[in-house]
Short mmCIF file of C-alpha atoms in Angstrom, two decimals:
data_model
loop_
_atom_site.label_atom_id
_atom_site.label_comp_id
_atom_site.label_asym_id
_atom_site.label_seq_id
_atom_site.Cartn_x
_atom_site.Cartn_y
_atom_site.Cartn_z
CA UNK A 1 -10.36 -31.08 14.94
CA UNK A 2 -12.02 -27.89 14.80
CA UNK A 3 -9.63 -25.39 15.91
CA UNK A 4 -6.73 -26.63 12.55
CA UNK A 5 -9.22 -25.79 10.44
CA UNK A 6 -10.01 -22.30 11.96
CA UNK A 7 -6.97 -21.59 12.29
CA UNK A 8 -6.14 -22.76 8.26
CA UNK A 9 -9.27 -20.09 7.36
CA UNK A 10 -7.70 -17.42 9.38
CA UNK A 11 -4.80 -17.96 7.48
CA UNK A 12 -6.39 -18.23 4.17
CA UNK A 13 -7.96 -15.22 5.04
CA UNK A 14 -4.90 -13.18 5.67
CA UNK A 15 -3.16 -14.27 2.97
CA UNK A 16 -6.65 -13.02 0.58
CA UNK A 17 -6.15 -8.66 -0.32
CA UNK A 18 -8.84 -7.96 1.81
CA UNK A 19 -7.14 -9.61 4.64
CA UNK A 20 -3.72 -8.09 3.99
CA UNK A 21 -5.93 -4.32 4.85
CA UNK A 22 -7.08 -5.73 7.97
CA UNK A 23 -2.86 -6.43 8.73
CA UNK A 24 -1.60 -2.39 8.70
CA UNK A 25 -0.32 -0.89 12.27
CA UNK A 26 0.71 2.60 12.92
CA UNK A 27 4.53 1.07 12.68
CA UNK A 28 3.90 -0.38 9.47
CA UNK A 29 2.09 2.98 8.14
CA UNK A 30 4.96 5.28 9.49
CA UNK A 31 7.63 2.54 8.03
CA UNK A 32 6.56 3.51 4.57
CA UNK A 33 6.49 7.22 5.33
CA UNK A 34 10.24 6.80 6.16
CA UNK A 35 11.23 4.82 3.24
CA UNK A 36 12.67 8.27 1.80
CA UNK A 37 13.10 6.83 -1.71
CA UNK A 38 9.93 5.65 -1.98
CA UNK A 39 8.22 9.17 0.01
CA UNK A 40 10.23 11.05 -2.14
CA UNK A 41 9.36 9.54 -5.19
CA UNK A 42 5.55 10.14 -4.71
CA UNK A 43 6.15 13.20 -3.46
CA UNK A 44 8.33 14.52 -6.86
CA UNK A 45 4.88 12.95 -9.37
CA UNK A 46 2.59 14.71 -6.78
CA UNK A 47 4.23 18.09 -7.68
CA UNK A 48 4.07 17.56 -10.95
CA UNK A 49 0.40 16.38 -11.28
CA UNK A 50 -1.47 17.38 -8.42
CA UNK A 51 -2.06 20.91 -8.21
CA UNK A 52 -6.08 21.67 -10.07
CA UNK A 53 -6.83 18.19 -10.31
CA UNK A 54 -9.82 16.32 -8.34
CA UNK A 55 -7.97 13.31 -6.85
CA UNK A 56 -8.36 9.92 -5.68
CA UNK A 57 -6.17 8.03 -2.97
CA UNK A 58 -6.77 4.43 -2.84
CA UNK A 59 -5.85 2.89 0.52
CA UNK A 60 -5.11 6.56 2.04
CA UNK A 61 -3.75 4.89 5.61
CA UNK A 62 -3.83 6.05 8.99
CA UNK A 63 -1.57 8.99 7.94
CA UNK A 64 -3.45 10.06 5.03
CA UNK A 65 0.16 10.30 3.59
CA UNK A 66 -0.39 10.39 -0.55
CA UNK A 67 -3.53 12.44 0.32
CA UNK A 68 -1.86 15.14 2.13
CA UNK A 69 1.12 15.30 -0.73
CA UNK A 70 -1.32 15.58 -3.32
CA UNK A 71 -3.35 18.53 -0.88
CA UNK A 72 0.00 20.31 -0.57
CA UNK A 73 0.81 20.36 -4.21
CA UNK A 74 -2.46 22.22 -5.43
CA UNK A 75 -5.04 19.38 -5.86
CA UNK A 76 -8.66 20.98 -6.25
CA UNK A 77 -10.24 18.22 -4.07
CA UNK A 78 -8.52 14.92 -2.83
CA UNK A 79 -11.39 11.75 -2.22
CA UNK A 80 -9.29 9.41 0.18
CA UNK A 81 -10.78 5.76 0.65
CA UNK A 82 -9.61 3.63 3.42
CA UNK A 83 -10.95 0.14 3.90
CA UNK A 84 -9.35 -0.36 7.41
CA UNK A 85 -12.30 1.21 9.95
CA UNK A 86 -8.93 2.10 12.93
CA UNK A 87 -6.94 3.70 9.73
CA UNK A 88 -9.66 5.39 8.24
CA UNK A 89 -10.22 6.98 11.90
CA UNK A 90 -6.75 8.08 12.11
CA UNK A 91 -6.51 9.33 8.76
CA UNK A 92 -9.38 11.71 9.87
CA UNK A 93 -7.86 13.03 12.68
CA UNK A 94 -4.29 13.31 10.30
CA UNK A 95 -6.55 15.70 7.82
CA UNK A 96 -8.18 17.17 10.40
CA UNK A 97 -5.18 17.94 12.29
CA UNK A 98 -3.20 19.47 9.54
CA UNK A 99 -6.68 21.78 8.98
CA UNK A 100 -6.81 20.23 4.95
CA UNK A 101 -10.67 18.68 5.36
CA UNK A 102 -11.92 21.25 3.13
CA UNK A 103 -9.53 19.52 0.35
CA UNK A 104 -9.45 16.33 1.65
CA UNK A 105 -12.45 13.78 2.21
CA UNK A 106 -12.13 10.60 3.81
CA UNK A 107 -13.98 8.17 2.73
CA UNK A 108 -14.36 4.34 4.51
CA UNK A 109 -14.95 0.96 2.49
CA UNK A 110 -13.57 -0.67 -0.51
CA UNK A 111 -13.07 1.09 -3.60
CA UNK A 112 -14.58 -1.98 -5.67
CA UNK A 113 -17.54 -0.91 -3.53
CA UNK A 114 -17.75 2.88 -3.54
CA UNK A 115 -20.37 4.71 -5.53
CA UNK A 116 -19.64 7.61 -8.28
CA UNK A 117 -17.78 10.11 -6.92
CA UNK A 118 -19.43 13.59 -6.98
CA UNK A 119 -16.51 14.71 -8.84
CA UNK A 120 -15.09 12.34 -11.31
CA UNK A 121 -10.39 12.76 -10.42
CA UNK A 122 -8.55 13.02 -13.10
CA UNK A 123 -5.52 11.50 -11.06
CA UNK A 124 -5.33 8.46 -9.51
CA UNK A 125 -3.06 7.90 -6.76
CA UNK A 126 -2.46 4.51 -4.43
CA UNK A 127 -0.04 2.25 -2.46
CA UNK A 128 -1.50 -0.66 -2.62
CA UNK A 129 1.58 -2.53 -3.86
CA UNK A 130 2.52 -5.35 -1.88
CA UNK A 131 6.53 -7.49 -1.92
CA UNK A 132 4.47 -9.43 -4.94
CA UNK A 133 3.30 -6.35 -6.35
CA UNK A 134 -0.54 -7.52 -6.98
CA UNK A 135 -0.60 -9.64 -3.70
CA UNK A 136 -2.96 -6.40 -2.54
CA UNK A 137 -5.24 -6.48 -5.50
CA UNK A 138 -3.74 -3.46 -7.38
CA UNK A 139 -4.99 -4.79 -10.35
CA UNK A 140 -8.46 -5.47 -9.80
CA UNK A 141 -8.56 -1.87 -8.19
CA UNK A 142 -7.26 0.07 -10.16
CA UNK A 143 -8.98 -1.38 -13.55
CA UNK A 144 -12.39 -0.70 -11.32
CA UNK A 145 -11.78 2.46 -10.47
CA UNK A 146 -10.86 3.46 -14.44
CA UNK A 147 -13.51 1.65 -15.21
CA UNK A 148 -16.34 3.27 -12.98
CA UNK A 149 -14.93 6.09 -10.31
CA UNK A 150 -12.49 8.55 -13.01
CA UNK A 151 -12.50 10.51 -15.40
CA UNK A 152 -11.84 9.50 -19.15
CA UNK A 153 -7.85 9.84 -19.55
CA UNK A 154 -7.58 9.55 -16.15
CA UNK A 155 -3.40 9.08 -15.60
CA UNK A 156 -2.33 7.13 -12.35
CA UNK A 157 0.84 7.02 -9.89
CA UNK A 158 2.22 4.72 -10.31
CA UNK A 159 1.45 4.31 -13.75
CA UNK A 160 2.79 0.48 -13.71
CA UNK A 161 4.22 -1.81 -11.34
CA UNK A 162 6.67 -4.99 -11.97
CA UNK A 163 7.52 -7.88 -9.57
CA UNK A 164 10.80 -9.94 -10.16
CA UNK A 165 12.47 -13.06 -8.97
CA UNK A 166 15.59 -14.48 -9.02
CA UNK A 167 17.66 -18.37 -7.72
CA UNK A 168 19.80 -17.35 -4.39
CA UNK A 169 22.17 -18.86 -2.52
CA UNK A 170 22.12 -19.41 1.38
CA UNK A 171 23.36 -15.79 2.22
CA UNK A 172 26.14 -15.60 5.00
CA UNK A 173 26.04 -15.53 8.74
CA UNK A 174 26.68 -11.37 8.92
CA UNK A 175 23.74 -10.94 6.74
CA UNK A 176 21.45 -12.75 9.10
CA UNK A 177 23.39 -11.56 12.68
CA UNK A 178 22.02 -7.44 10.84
CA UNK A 179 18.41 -8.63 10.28
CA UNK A 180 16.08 -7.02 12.83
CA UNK A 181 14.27 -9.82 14.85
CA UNK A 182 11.70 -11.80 14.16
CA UNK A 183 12.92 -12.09 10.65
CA UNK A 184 9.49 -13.89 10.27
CA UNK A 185 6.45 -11.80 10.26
CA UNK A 186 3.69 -12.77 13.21
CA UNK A 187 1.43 -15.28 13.19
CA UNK A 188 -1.06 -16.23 11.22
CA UNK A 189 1.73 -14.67 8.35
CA UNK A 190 4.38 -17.20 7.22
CA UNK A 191 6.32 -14.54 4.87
CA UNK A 192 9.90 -14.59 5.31
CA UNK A 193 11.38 -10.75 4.86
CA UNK A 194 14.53 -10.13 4.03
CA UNK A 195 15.54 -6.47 3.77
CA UNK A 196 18.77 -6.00 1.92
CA UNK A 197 19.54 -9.05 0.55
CA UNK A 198 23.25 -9.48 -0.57
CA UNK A 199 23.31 -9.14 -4.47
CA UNK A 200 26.43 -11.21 -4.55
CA UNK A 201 23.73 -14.23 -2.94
CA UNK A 202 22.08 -14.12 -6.25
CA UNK A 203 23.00 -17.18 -9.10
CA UNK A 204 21.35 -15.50 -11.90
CA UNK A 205 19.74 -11.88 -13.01
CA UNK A 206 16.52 -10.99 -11.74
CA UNK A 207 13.66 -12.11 -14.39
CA UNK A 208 9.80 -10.33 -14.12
CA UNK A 209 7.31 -12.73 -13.66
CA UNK A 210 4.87 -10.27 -12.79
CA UNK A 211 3.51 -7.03 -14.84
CA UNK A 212 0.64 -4.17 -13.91
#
């Protein structure tokens, strides 16, 4: 009787924002470094701007990846936060590495929970975007930080996010025989990923049901 239940809480758990930072892996982190439309997206606002302006990086990651673009493209001082205690380690030893500490600071906890910074950014950056977009508490933390951790007219990247969905039809065989395997994520996850997903499987335009 006792171990349904536990295992129902660890779920529950998981499925909660907190629990989705407790989830990352060095795959995961370096999967999103690769995604060269995203990376290079990031990388092309960074550029523009970075470069003077005290920065914030919520959820920095094990490769300190939007900290180090923003370092690169001129920011005065970068303030990374990193929830994850292995991550926040790793991002360390990225900064440290790449000989940016002087620029970059890493920072462990939440940023719901982090005091005043000594400098107040003027530029917020973050990935904390999940497949639902606010399934990772975006919202909440990036009205917080606004609200408490940066500077008045503060701007952020992304300025906005937008989740979608759409009815879809059973897609065909080929589609599933090219999916890498497991197509379902580990346990306790139930998500069912599909990267790719035929556009002709769709039965009606995309409609946004969700808006940051």
């Amino acid at each position: 009787l006792i171990r349904p239940t536990v295992r129902a809480a660890r779920r529950l758990m998981t499925a909660t924002p907190r629990g989705l930072c407790e989830r990352y892996t060095e795959r995961l982190y370096a999967e999103m470094r690769d995604d060269a439309q995203r990376t290079s997206a990031y990388e092309d606002a960074l550029r523009h701007l970075a470069a003077g302006r005290v920065v914030l990086d919520l959820g920095t990651g094990g490769l300190a990846l939007l900290a180090v673009m923003a370092a690169r493209a001129g920011a005065s001082r970068v303030y990374a936060l990193e929830s994850n205690a292995e991550a926040c380690e790793a991002a360390r030893r990225t900064v440290a590495e790449l000989g940016l500490q002087q620029v970059i600071e890493v920072l462990e906890g939440y940023s719901t929970e982090q005091p005043a910074l000594p400098e107040p950014p003027s530029l917020l950056v973050h990935e904390i975007l999940g497949e639902v977009a606010g399934c990772e508490g975006a919202a909440r933390c990036v009205a917080d930080a606004h609200a408490r951790l940066l500077a008045p007219g503060a701007v952020a990247v992304p300025a906005s996010a937008r989740s979608l969905c759409a009815p879809c039809s059973w897609p065909s065989g080929e589609y599933w025989a090219s999916l890498p395997n497991p197509v379902l994520s580990p346990p306790p996850g139930a998500a069912l990923k599909l990267p790719r997903f035929p556009r002709e499987a769709t039965l009606a335009p995309a409609q946004p049901f969700e808006q940051l």
